[in-house]
């Protein structure tokens, strides 16, 4: 057994002796040691490889003790096949720069979500790192609305997806807004799913148009009450019955996707006018009660049977 093992070791050593490493080669290596200044890796070669700390990552938040562990398998590029000490000097960040772009493109296609720590604010946006690559998030893509104070985001961690990958100019652009919109839509659909035609809702009038009013139903939902559903009376404008900010109750007529149709008039019956209309009769046409019965004037005959 020991003799067989020795032969295998000999064959392995012999194979390694014929291996030639060249500058620019990208190798898959295993971490076997970590110090404050460098990472030692097994090259499956006659000597060990060294990755200096400055060749580990471009990310300023990188920590050699926290972000790399013994046993990790990483890819690194050969910078020097043999230095003065006989070691192979490698660079993890250079290998990453070459290999990562295809991976980032796949991440964009798959909609991979990254937790990105904002490291600095720059004109019109902020900067973070994804897989050791510097990434830009425009101010318009930081939140649902345009962010004026990007400095406030430094140190924060946001969820973002890749929206632009360009290997040639090393351009990586992210969006946190896309994630927020997707989550807001999912939450909105969840709220809508709890509603049904016939439900009663209440809220303020938030917008008035010639064709109807929009009512805030809460939980981020807005419903439209068409002008024909405001009152049983004929009106030319919703302003005849409602005003902005007025809190109203309405009944859900139908739900189509995220469009909710409401009816205010379904919950109230417009009371008809009950006051008797009176008119002033000119004195020359007026008669007292006694004369009214015997009056045979043309006007009196015309008024017979008509209640004034």
PDB file of C-alpha atoms in Angstrom:
ATOM      1  CA  UNK A   1       0.000   0.000   0.000  1.00  0.00           C
ATOM      2  CA  UNK A   2       2.738   2.434   1.010  1.00  0.00           C
ATOM      3  CA  UNK A   3       4.730   1.413  -2.079  1.00  0.00           C
ATOM      4  CA  UNK A   4       1.713   2.084  -4.331  1.00  0.00           C
ATOM      5  CA  UNK A   5       1.178   5.468  -2.666  1.00  0.00           C
ATOM      6  CA  UNK A   6       4.803   6.417  -3.231  1.00  0.00           C
ATOM      7  CA  UNK A   7       4.501   5.621  -6.920  1.00  0.00           C
ATOM      8  CA  UNK A   8       1.451   7.867  -7.245  1.00  0.00           C
ATOM      9  CA  UNK A   9       3.264  10.649  -5.478  1.00  0.00           C
ATOM     10  CA  UNK A  10       6.217  10.206  -7.792  1.00  0.00           C
ATOM     11  CA  UNK A  11       3.987  10.346 -10.873  1.00  0.00           C
ATOM     12  CA  UNK A  12       2.307  13.482  -9.566  1.00  0.00           C
ATOM     13  CA  UNK A  13       5.634  15.183  -8.873  1.00  0.00           C
ATOM     14  CA  UNK A  14       6.898  14.218 -12.294  1.00  0.00           C
ATOM     15  CA  UNK A  15       3.812  15.696 -13.942  1.00  0.00           C
ATOM     16  CA  UNK A  16       4.251  18.929 -12.046  1.00  0.00           C
ATOM     17  CA  UNK A  17       7.886  19.173 -13.055  1.00  0.00           C
ATOM     18  CA  UNK A  18       6.874  19.337 -16.715  1.00  0.00           C
ATOM     19  CA  UNK A  19       4.234  22.053 -16.081  1.00  0.00           C
ATOM     20  CA  UNK A  20       5.305  25.502 -17.210  1.00  0.00           C
ATOM     21  CA  UNK A  21       3.541  28.600 -15.913  1.00  0.00           C
ATOM     22  CA  UNK A  22       3.532  31.767 -17.971  1.00  0.00           C
ATOM     23  CA  UNK A  23       2.635  35.346 -17.190  1.00  0.00           C
ATOM     24  CA  UNK A  24      -1.049  35.880 -17.916  1.00  0.00           C
ATOM     25  CA  UNK A  25      -2.104  32.293 -17.236  1.00  0.00           C
ATOM     26  CA  UNK A  26      -5.311  32.046 -15.235  1.00  0.00           C
ATOM     27  CA  UNK A  27      -5.334  29.201 -12.723  1.00  0.00           C
ATOM     28  CA  UNK A  28      -7.855  27.697 -10.353  1.00  0.00           C
ATOM     29  CA  UNK A  29      -6.094  27.533  -6.993  1.00  0.00           C
ATOM     30  CA  UNK A  30      -6.879  26.565  -3.408  1.00  0.00           C
ATOM     31  CA  UNK A  31      -6.230  28.837  -0.437  1.00  0.00           C
ATOM     32  CA  UNK A  32      -3.882  27.176   2.084  1.00  0.00           C
ATOM     33  CA  UNK A  33      -2.732  30.154   4.119  1.00  0.00           C
ATOM     34  CA  UNK A  34      -3.766  33.721   5.020  1.00  0.00           C
ATOM     35  CA  UNK A  35      -1.687  36.459   6.643  1.00  0.00           C
ATOM     36  CA  UNK A  36      -2.188  40.193   7.076  1.00  0.00           C
ATOM     37  CA  UNK A  37      -0.368  40.923   3.820  1.00  0.00           C
ATOM     38  CA  UNK A  38      -0.879  37.948   1.493  1.00  0.00           C
ATOM     39  CA  UNK A  39      -2.768  34.792   0.602  1.00  0.00           C
ATOM     40  CA  UNK A  40      -0.893  31.546   0.021  1.00  0.00           C
ATOM     41  CA  UNK A  41      -2.375  29.135  -2.521  1.00  0.00           C
ATOM     42  CA  UNK A  42      -1.769  25.603  -3.723  1.00  0.00           C
ATOM     43  CA  UNK A  43      -1.027  25.619  -7.443  1.00  0.00           C
ATOM     44  CA  UNK A  44      -0.700  21.865  -7.809  1.00  0.00           C
ATOM     45  CA  UNK A  45       2.840  22.818  -8.756  1.00  0.00           C
ATOM     46  CA  UNK A  46       6.300  22.274  -7.343  1.00  0.00           C
ATOM     47  CA  UNK A  47       6.072  25.577  -5.455  1.00  0.00           C
ATOM     48  CA  UNK A  48       3.338  27.597  -3.784  1.00  0.00           C
ATOM     49  CA  UNK A  49       1.663  30.694  -5.110  1.00  0.00           C
ATOM     50  CA  UNK A  50       1.385  34.058  -3.387  1.00  0.00           C
ATOM     51  CA  UNK A  51      -1.384  36.630  -3.857  1.00  0.00           C
ATOM     52  CA  UNK A  52      -0.313  39.957  -2.273  1.00  0.00           C
ATOM     53  CA  UNK A  53      -3.120  41.798  -0.486  1.00  0.00           C
ATOM     54  CA  UNK A  54      -3.085  44.587  -3.075  1.00  0.00           C
ATOM     55  CA  UNK A  55      -3.793  41.963  -5.766  1.00  0.00           C
ATOM     56  CA  UNK A  56      -6.798  40.479  -3.972  1.00  0.00           C
ATOM     57  CA  UNK A  57      -9.543  42.983  -4.745  1.00  0.00           C
ATOM     58  CA  UNK A  58     -10.412  46.445  -6.069  1.00  0.00           C
ATOM     59  CA  UNK A  59     -13.161  46.799  -3.488  1.00  0.00           C
ATOM     60  CA  UNK A  60     -12.034  49.265  -0.781  1.00  0.00           C
ATOM     61  CA  UNK A  61     -14.220  47.381   1.705  1.00  0.00           C
ATOM     62  CA  UNK A  62     -12.312  44.126   1.097  1.00  0.00           C
ATOM     63  CA  UNK A  63     -10.919  42.378   4.196  1.00  0.00           C
ATOM     64  CA  UNK A  64      -8.302  39.668   3.716  1.00  0.00           C
ATOM     65  CA  UNK A  65      -9.324  37.996   6.970  1.00  0.00           C
ATOM     66  CA  UNK A  66     -13.101  38.217   6.456  1.00  0.00           C
ATOM     67  CA  UNK A  67     -13.535  37.761   2.712  1.00  0.00           C
ATOM     68  CA  UNK A  68     -11.148  34.853   2.110  1.00  0.00           C
ATOM     69  CA  UNK A  69     -11.039  31.559   3.997  1.00  0.00           C
ATOM     70  CA  UNK A  70      -8.657  28.605   3.966  1.00  0.00           C
ATOM     71  CA  UNK A  71     -10.024  25.969   1.600  1.00  0.00           C
ATOM     72  CA  UNK A  72     -11.592  28.506  -0.778  1.00  0.00           C
ATOM     73  CA  UNK A  73     -11.115  27.757  -4.465  1.00  0.00           C
ATOM     74  CA  UNK A  74     -10.424  30.928  -6.426  1.00  0.00           C
ATOM     75  CA  UNK A  75      -9.144  31.956  -9.825  1.00  0.00           C
ATOM     76  CA  UNK A  76      -5.953  33.976 -10.112  1.00  0.00           C
ATOM     77  CA  UNK A  77      -3.713  35.264 -12.895  1.00  0.00           C
ATOM     78  CA  UNK A  78       0.024  34.636 -12.983  1.00  0.00           C
ATOM     79  CA  UNK A  79       1.936  37.924 -12.696  1.00  0.00           C
ATOM     80  CA  UNK A  80       5.398  36.463 -12.135  1.00  0.00           C
ATOM     81  CA  UNK A  81       6.069  32.735 -12.767  1.00  0.00           C
ATOM     82  CA  UNK A  82       8.964  32.816 -10.284  1.00  0.00           C
ATOM     83  CA  UNK A  83      10.051  35.664  -8.062  1.00  0.00           C
ATOM     84  CA  UNK A  84      13.323  36.016  -6.184  1.00  0.00           C
ATOM     85  CA  UNK A  85      12.039  33.688  -3.459  1.00  0.00           C
ATOM     86  CA  UNK A  86      11.027  31.050  -5.980  1.00  0.00           C
ATOM     87  CA  UNK A  87       7.306  31.634  -5.511  1.00  0.00           C
ATOM     88  CA  UNK A  88       4.695  32.275  -8.150  1.00  0.00           C
ATOM     89  CA  UNK A  89       3.064  35.707  -7.768  1.00  0.00           C
ATOM     90  CA  UNK A  90      -0.583  35.860  -8.727  1.00  0.00           C
ATOM     91  CA  UNK A  91      -3.431  38.349  -8.873  1.00  0.00           C
ATOM     92  CA  UNK A  92      -6.998  37.517  -8.015  1.00  0.00           C
ATOM     93  CA  UNK A  93      -8.296  40.907  -9.148  1.00  0.00           C
ATOM     94  CA  UNK A  94      -6.653  40.688 -12.581  1.00  0.00           C
ATOM     95  CA  UNK A  95      -8.177  37.265 -13.194  1.00  0.00           C
ATOM     96  CA  UNK A  96     -11.489  38.646 -12.036  1.00  0.00           C
ATOM     97  CA  UNK A  97     -11.268  41.536 -14.487  1.00  0.00           C
ATOM     98  CA  UNK A  98     -10.851  39.099 -17.361  1.00  0.00           C
ATOM     99  CA  UNK A  99     -13.354  36.416 -16.367  1.00  0.00           C
ATOM    100  CA  UNK A 100     -16.059  38.271 -14.523  1.00  0.00           C
ATOM    101  CA  UNK A 101     -17.731  40.095 -17.431  1.00  0.00           C
ATOM    102  CA  UNK A 102     -19.291  36.985 -18.936  1.00  0.00           C
ATOM    103  CA  UNK A 103     -20.531  36.081 -15.485  1.00  0.00           C
ATOM    104  CA  UNK A 104     -21.935  39.561 -14.923  1.00  0.00           C
ATOM    105  CA  UNK A 105     -23.739  39.400 -18.257  1.00  0.00           C
ATOM    106  CA  UNK A 106     -25.407  36.162 -17.189  1.00  0.00           C
ATOM    107  CA  UNK A 107     -26.328  37.776 -13.873  1.00  0.00           C
ATOM    108  CA  UNK A 108     -28.005  40.601 -15.785  1.00  0.00           C
ATOM    109  CA  UNK A 109     -29.935  38.163 -17.991  1.00  0.00           C
ATOM    110  CA  UNK A 110     -31.028  36.146 -14.939  1.00  0.00           C
ATOM    111  CA  UNK A 111     -32.038  39.235 -12.944  1.00  0.00           C
ATOM    112  CA  UNK A 112     -29.665  38.334 -10.106  1.00  0.00           C
ATOM    113  CA  UNK A 113     -30.188  40.588  -7.073  1.00  0.00           C
ATOM    114  CA  UNK A 114     -27.077  41.882  -5.305  1.00  0.00           C
ATOM    115  CA  UNK A 115     -26.633  43.492  -1.902  1.00  0.00           C
ATOM    116  CA  UNK A 116     -24.448  46.481  -2.708  1.00  0.00           C
ATOM    117  CA  UNK A 117     -22.772  48.665  -0.114  1.00  0.00           C
ATOM    118  CA  UNK A 118     -22.481  52.260  -1.290  1.00  0.00           C
ATOM    119  CA  UNK A 119     -18.863  53.374  -0.937  1.00  0.00           C
ATOM    120  CA  UNK A 120     -18.975  56.874  -2.381  1.00  0.00           C
ATOM    121  CA  UNK A 121     -21.174  59.519  -3.932  1.00  0.00           C
ATOM    122  CA  UNK A 122     -20.210  60.844  -7.355  1.00  0.00           C
ATOM    123  CA  UNK A 123     -21.850  63.347  -9.717  1.00  0.00           C
ATOM    124  CA  UNK A 124     -25.353  62.118 -10.598  1.00  0.00           C
ATOM    125  CA  UNK A 125     -25.154  58.914  -8.575  1.00  0.00           C
ATOM    126  CA  UNK A 126     -23.269  56.587  -6.241  1.00  0.00           C
ATOM    127  CA  UNK A 127     -20.661  53.825  -6.487  1.00  0.00           C
ATOM    128  CA  UNK A 128     -20.541  50.315  -5.033  1.00  0.00           C
ATOM    129  CA  UNK A 129     -18.909  46.999  -5.929  1.00  0.00           C
ATOM    130  CA  UNK A 130     -20.297  43.795  -7.413  1.00  0.00           C
ATOM    131  CA  UNK A 131     -17.953  40.802  -7.507  1.00  0.00           C
ATOM    132  CA  UNK A 132     -15.029  43.198  -7.029  1.00  0.00           C
ATOM    133  CA  UNK A 133     -16.073  45.300 -10.037  1.00  0.00           C
ATOM    134  CA  UNK A 134     -16.790  48.993  -9.556  1.00  0.00           C
ATOM    135  CA  UNK A 135     -20.444  49.655 -10.306  1.00  0.00           C
ATOM    136  CA  UNK A 136     -22.378  52.881 -10.817  1.00  0.00           C
ATOM    137  CA  UNK A 137     -25.943  53.493  -9.655  1.00  0.00           C
ATOM    138  CA  UNK A 138     -27.485  56.647 -11.195  1.00  0.00           C
ATOM    139  CA  UNK A 139     -29.428  58.925  -8.859  1.00  0.00           C
ATOM    140  CA  UNK A 140     -32.509  58.172 -10.953  1.00  0.00           C
ATOM    141  CA  UNK A 141     -32.089  54.443 -10.200  1.00  0.00           C
ATOM    142  CA  UNK A 142     -31.541  54.664  -6.442  1.00  0.00           C
ATOM    143  CA  UNK A 143     -35.187  54.949  -5.429  1.00  0.00           C
ATOM    144  CA  UNK A 144     -38.719  55.223  -6.833  1.00  0.00           C
ATOM    145  CA  UNK A 145     -38.159  58.984  -7.168  1.00  0.00           C
ATOM    146  CA  UNK A 146     -35.037  60.917  -8.170  1.00  0.00           C
ATOM    147  CA  UNK A 147     -32.538  61.220  -5.290  1.00  0.00           C
ATOM    148  CA  UNK A 148     -31.048  64.678  -4.849  1.00  0.00           C
ATOM    149  CA  UNK A 149     -28.884  63.973  -1.786  1.00  0.00           C
ATOM    150  CA  UNK A 150     -26.749  61.013  -2.872  1.00  0.00           C
ATOM    151  CA  UNK A 151     -24.295  61.643  -0.007  1.00  0.00           C
ATOM    152  CA  UNK A 152     -26.925  60.308   2.391  1.00  0.00           C
ATOM    153  CA  UNK A 153     -26.614  56.874   0.761  1.00  0.00           C
ATOM    154  CA  UNK A 154     -22.885  56.433   1.477  1.00  0.00           C
ATOM    155  CA  UNK A 155     -22.468  53.493   3.868  1.00  0.00           C
ATOM    156  CA  UNK A 156     -25.947  52.141   3.137  1.00  0.00           C
ATOM    157  CA  UNK A 157     -26.558  48.727   1.576  1.00  0.00           C
ATOM    158  CA  UNK A 158     -29.134  48.530  -1.207  1.00  0.00           C
ATOM    159  CA  UNK A 159     -30.616  45.677  -3.204  1.00  0.00           C
ATOM    160  CA  UNK A 160     -29.890  46.139  -6.907  1.00  0.00           C
ATOM    161  CA  UNK A 161     -29.822  44.391 -10.276  1.00  0.00           C
ATOM    162  CA  UNK A 162     -27.512  44.913 -13.235  1.00  0.00           C
ATOM    163  CA  UNK A 163     -28.957  46.955 -16.110  1.00  0.00           C
ATOM    164  CA  UNK A 164     -25.799  47.558 -18.179  1.00  0.00           C
ATOM    165  CA  UNK A 165     -22.700  45.428 -18.776  1.00  0.00           C
ATOM    166  CA  UNK A 166     -19.998  46.586 -21.181  1.00  0.00           C
ATOM    167  CA  UNK A 167     -16.746  44.639 -21.063  1.00  0.00           C
ATOM    168  CA  UNK A 168     -14.965  46.893 -23.590  1.00  0.00           C
ATOM    169  CA  UNK A 169     -15.211  50.049 -21.523  1.00  0.00           C
ATOM    170  CA  UNK A 170     -15.522  48.209 -18.192  1.00  0.00           C
ATOM    171  CA  UNK A 171     -18.920  49.731 -17.517  1.00  0.00           C
ATOM    172  CA  UNK A 172     -21.252  48.221 -14.951  1.00  0.00           C
ATOM    173  CA  UNK A 173     -24.514  50.001 -14.123  1.00  0.00           C
ATOM    174  CA  UNK A 174     -27.005  48.918 -11.463  1.00  0.00           C
ATOM    175  CA  UNK A 175     -30.569  49.790 -10.500  1.00  0.00           C
ATOM    176  CA  UNK A 176     -32.145  49.647  -7.057  1.00  0.00           C
ATOM    177  CA  UNK A 177     -35.316  51.242  -8.441  1.00  0.00           C
ATOM    178  CA  UNK A 178     -36.157  48.134 -10.496  1.00  0.00           C
ATOM    179  CA  UNK A 179     -36.186  45.995  -7.341  1.00  0.00           C
ATOM    180  CA  UNK A 180     -38.297  48.521  -5.441  1.00  0.00           C
ATOM    181  CA  UNK A 181     -40.836  48.763  -8.272  1.00  0.00           C
ATOM    182  CA  UNK A 182     -41.115  44.985  -8.519  1.00  0.00           C
ATOM    183  CA  UNK A 183     -41.629  44.665  -4.765  1.00  0.00           C
ATOM    184  CA  UNK A 184     -44.142  47.522  -4.701  1.00  0.00           C
ATOM    185  CA  UNK A 185     -46.076  45.895  -7.553  1.00  0.00           C
ATOM    186  CA  UNK A 186     -46.056  42.505  -5.811  1.00  0.00           C
ATOM    187  CA  UNK A 187     -47.281  44.152  -2.608  1.00  0.00           C
ATOM    188  CA  UNK A 188     -49.946  46.060  -4.541  1.00  0.00           C
ATOM    189  CA  UNK A 189     -51.179  42.883  -6.229  1.00  0.00           C
ATOM    190  CA  UNK A 190     -51.303  41.199  -2.836  1.00  0.00           C
ATOM    191  CA  UNK A 191     -53.515  43.994  -1.494  1.00  0.00           C
ATOM    192  CA  UNK A 192     -55.735  43.881  -4.595  1.00  0.00           C
ATOM    193  CA  UNK A 193     -56.075  40.131  -4.176  1.00  0.00           C
ATOM    194  CA  UNK A 194     -57.828  40.722  -0.866  1.00  0.00           C
ATOM    195  CA  UNK A 195     -60.511  42.879  -2.513  1.00  0.00           C
ATOM    196  CA  UNK A 196     -63.621  41.866  -4.425  1.00  0.00           C
ATOM    197  CA  UNK A 197     -66.483  43.496  -6.308  1.00  0.00           C
ATOM    198  CA  UNK A 198     -69.082  44.678  -3.798  1.00  0.00           C
ATOM    199  CA  UNK A 199     -66.579  45.635  -1.090  1.00  0.00           C
ATOM    200  CA  UNK A 200     -66.989  49.062   0.504  1.00  0.00           C
ATOM    201  CA  UNK A 201     -63.944  51.349   0.668  1.00  0.00           C
ATOM    202  CA  UNK A 202     -63.326  54.800   2.061  1.00  0.00           C
ATOM    203  CA  UNK A 203     -60.744  57.465   1.369  1.00  0.00           C
ATOM    204  CA  UNK A 204     -60.006  60.999   0.199  1.00  0.00           C
ATOM    205  CA  UNK A 205     -60.400  62.303  -3.328  1.00  0.00           C
ATOM    206  CA  UNK A 206     -56.822  62.707  -4.555  1.00  0.00           C
ATOM    207  CA  UNK A 207     -57.359  63.797  -8.149  1.00  0.00           C
ATOM    208  CA  UNK A 208     -60.199  65.247 -10.157  1.00  0.00           C
ATOM    209  CA  UNK A 209     -60.594  64.959 -13.918  1.00  0.00           C
ATOM    210  CA  UNK A 210     -63.426  65.817 -16.279  1.00  0.00           C
ATOM    211  CA  UNK A 211     -64.270  62.110 -16.559  1.00  0.00           C
ATOM    212  CA  UNK A 212     -64.235  61.282 -12.844  1.00  0.00           C
ATOM    213  CA  UNK A 213     -62.284  61.287  -9.587  1.00  0.00           C
ATOM    214  CA  UNK A 214     -59.517  59.150  -8.123  1.00  0.00           C
ATOM    215  CA  UNK A 215     -59.934  57.928  -4.555  1.00  0.00           C
ATOM    216  CA  UNK A 216     -57.112  56.852  -2.259  1.00  0.00           C
ATOM    217  CA  UNK A 217     -58.169  53.456  -0.891  1.00  0.00           C
ATOM    218  CA  UNK A 218     -55.119  53.021   1.360  1.00  0.00           C
ATOM    219  CA  UNK A 219     -52.293  50.458   1.140  1.00  0.00           C
ATOM    220  CA  UNK A 220     -51.040  52.171  -2.004  1.00  0.00           C
ATOM    221  CA  UNK A 221     -54.252  51.532  -3.944  1.00  0.00           C
ATOM    222  CA  UNK A 222     -56.223  54.081  -5.951  1.00  0.00           C
ATOM    223  CA  UNK A 223     -59.633  53.583  -7.522  1.00  0.00           C
ATOM    224  CA  UNK A 224     -61.461  55.543 -10.204  1.00  0.00           C
ATOM    225  CA  UNK A 225     -65.041  56.679  -9.781  1.00  0.00           C
ATOM    226  CA  UNK A 226     -66.376  57.664 -13.204  1.00  0.00           C
ATOM    227  CA  UNK A 227     -68.482  60.835 -13.368  1.00  0.00           C
ATOM    228  CA  UNK A 228     -71.532  58.687 -14.120  1.00  0.00           C
ATOM    229  CA  UNK A 229     -71.007  56.846 -10.815  1.00  0.00           C
ATOM    230  CA  UNK A 230     -70.776  59.924  -8.583  1.00  0.00           C
ATOM    231  CA  UNK A 231     -74.472  60.804  -8.353  1.00  0.00           C
ATOM    232  CA  UNK A 232     -77.848  59.917  -9.851  1.00  0.00           C
ATOM    233  CA  UNK A 233     -78.237  63.509 -10.932  1.00  0.00           C
ATOM    234  CA  UNK A 234     -76.826  64.758 -14.211  1.00  0.00           C
ATOM    235  CA  UNK A 235     -73.630  66.736 -13.645  1.00  0.00           C
ATOM    236  CA  UNK A 236     -71.227  68.269 -16.116  1.00  0.00           C
ATOM    237  CA  UNK A 237     -68.228  68.139 -13.797  1.00  0.00           C
ATOM    238  CA  UNK A 238     -67.261  66.141 -10.668  1.00  0.00           C
ATOM    239  CA  UNK A 239     -66.580  69.517  -9.031  1.00  0.00           C
ATOM    240  CA  UNK A 240     -70.317  70.043  -8.771  1.00  0.00           C
ATOM    241  CA  UNK A 241     -70.486  67.268  -6.166  1.00  0.00           C
ATOM    242  CA  UNK A 242     -66.988  66.729  -4.775  1.00  0.00           C
ATOM    243  CA  UNK A 243     -63.824  68.598  -3.862  1.00  0.00           C
ATOM    244  CA  UNK A 244     -60.160  67.545  -3.509  1.00  0.00           C
ATOM    245  CA  UNK A 245     -59.393  65.947  -0.150  1.00  0.00           C
ATOM    246  CA  UNK A 246     -63.024  65.137   0.573  1.00  0.00           C
ATOM    247  CA  UNK A 247     -63.362  61.725   2.222  1.00  0.00           C
ATOM    248  CA  UNK A 248     -65.962  59.564   0.524  1.00  0.00           C
ATOM    249  CA  UNK A 249     -67.283  56.027   0.701  1.00  0.00           C
ATOM    250  CA  UNK A 250     -67.609  53.951  -2.439  1.00  0.00           C
ATOM    251  CA  UNK A 251     -68.478  50.479  -3.617  1.00  0.00           C
ATOM    252  CA  UNK A 252     -66.134  48.422  -5.777  1.00  0.00           C
ATOM    253  CA  UNK A 253     -67.843  47.696  -9.108  1.00  0.00           C
ATOM    254  CA  UNK A 254     -65.085  45.669 -10.755  1.00  0.00           C
ATOM    255  CA  UNK A 255     -61.371  44.908 -10.633  1.00  0.00           C
ATOM    256  CA  UNK A 256     -59.388  44.486 -13.844  1.00  0.00           C
ATOM    257  CA  UNK A 257     -55.703  43.877 -13.168  1.00  0.00           C
ATOM    258  CA  UNK A 258     -54.624  46.836 -11.076  1.00  0.00           C
ATOM    259  CA  UNK A 259     -57.554  49.006 -12.244  1.00  0.00           C
ATOM    260  CA  UNK A 260     -60.318  49.381  -9.683  1.00  0.00           C
ATOM    261  CA  UNK A 261     -63.671  50.895 -10.679  1.00  0.00           C
ATOM    262  CA  UNK A 262     -65.716  52.504  -7.909  1.00  0.00           C
ATOM    263  CA  UNK A 263     -69.224  53.862  -7.447  1.00  0.00           C
ATOM    264  CA  UNK A 264     -70.178  56.510  -4.922  1.00  0.00           C
ATOM    265  CA  UNK A 265     -73.809  56.678  -6.000  1.00  0.00           C
ATOM    266  CA  UNK A 266     -74.252  52.957  -5.297  1.00  0.00           C
ATOM    267  CA  UNK A 267     -74.099  53.797  -1.575  1.00  0.00           C
ATOM    268  CA  UNK A 268     -76.405  56.780  -1.576  1.00  0.00           C
ATOM    269  CA  UNK A 269     -79.734  57.650  -3.128  1.00  0.00           C
ATOM    270  CA  UNK A 270     -80.057  61.266  -4.130  1.00  0.00           C
ATOM    271  CA  UNK A 271     -83.102  62.621  -2.371  1.00  0.00           C
ATOM    272  CA  UNK A 272     -85.508  64.397  -4.713  1.00  0.00           C
ATOM    273  CA  UNK A 273     -86.456  67.973  -3.932  1.00  0.00           C
ATOM    274  CA  UNK A 274     -89.422  68.003  -1.518  1.00  0.00           C
ATOM    275  CA  UNK A 275     -90.102  71.735  -1.256  1.00  0.00           C
ATOM    276  CA  UNK A 276     -93.154  72.890  -3.202  1.00  0.00           C
ATOM    277  CA  UNK A 277     -92.263  75.415  -5.813  1.00  0.00           C
ATOM    278  CA  UNK A 278     -94.276  78.669  -5.500  1.00  0.00           C
ATOM    279  CA  UNK A 279     -94.718  81.400  -8.014  1.00  0.00           C
ATOM    280  CA  UNK A 280     -95.924  84.986  -7.575  1.00  0.00           C
ATOM    281  CA  UNK A 281     -99.120  85.622  -9.533  1.00  0.00           C
ATOM    282  CA  UNK A 282     -99.489  89.140 -10.925  1.00  0.00           C
ATOM    283  CA  UNK A 283    -102.247  91.049  -9.120  1.00  0.00           C
ATOM    284  CA  UNK A 284    -104.244  91.586 -12.289  1.00  0.00           C
ATOM    285  CA  UNK A 285    -104.629  87.815 -12.626  1.00  0.00           C
ATOM    286  CA  UNK A 286    -105.323  87.105  -8.961  1.00  0.00           C
ATOM    287  CA  UNK A 287    -108.854  86.380  -7.736  1.00  0.00           C
ATOM    288  CA  UNK A 288    -110.167  85.783  -4.275  1.00  0.00           C
ATOM    289  CA  UNK A 289    -111.395  82.360  -3.322  1.00  0.00           C
ATOM    290  CA  UNK A 290    -115.089  83.165  -3.818  1.00  0.00           C
ATOM    291  CA  UNK A 291    -114.592  84.643  -7.250  1.00  0.00           C
ATOM    292  CA  UNK A 292    -112.386  81.762  -8.301  1.00  0.00           C
ATOM    293  CA  UNK A 293    -115.338  79.380  -8.362  1.00  0.00           C
ATOM    294  CA  UNK A 294    -117.508  81.637 -10.573  1.00  0.00           C
ATOM    295  CA  UNK A 295    -114.819  83.400 -12.569  1.00  0.00           C
ATOM    296  CA  UNK A 296    -115.480  82.737 -16.228  1.00  0.00           C
ATOM    297  CA  UNK A 297    -112.587  84.778 -17.601  1.00  0.00           C
ATOM    298  CA  UNK A 298    -110.388  83.099 -20.247  1.00  0.00           C
ATOM    299  CA  UNK A 299    -107.398  83.059 -17.895  1.00  0.00           C
ATOM    300  CA  UNK A 300    -109.442  81.513 -15.081  1.00  0.00           C
ATOM    301  CA  UNK A 301    -110.648  78.775 -17.397  1.00  0.00           C
ATOM    302  CA  UNK A 302    -107.078  78.137 -18.445  1.00  0.00           C
ATOM    303  CA  UNK A 303    -106.002  77.672 -14.838  1.00  0.00           C
ATOM    304  CA  UNK A 304    -108.832  75.331 -13.913  1.00  0.00           C
ATOM    305  CA  UNK A 305    -107.463  72.024 -12.681  1.00  0.00           C
ATOM    306  CA  UNK A 306    -103.897  73.311 -12.431  1.00  0.00           C
ATOM    307  CA  UNK A 307    -102.341  73.524  -9.003  1.00  0.00           C
ATOM    308  CA  UNK A 308    -100.028  76.502  -8.541  1.00  0.00           C
TER     309      UNK A 308
END
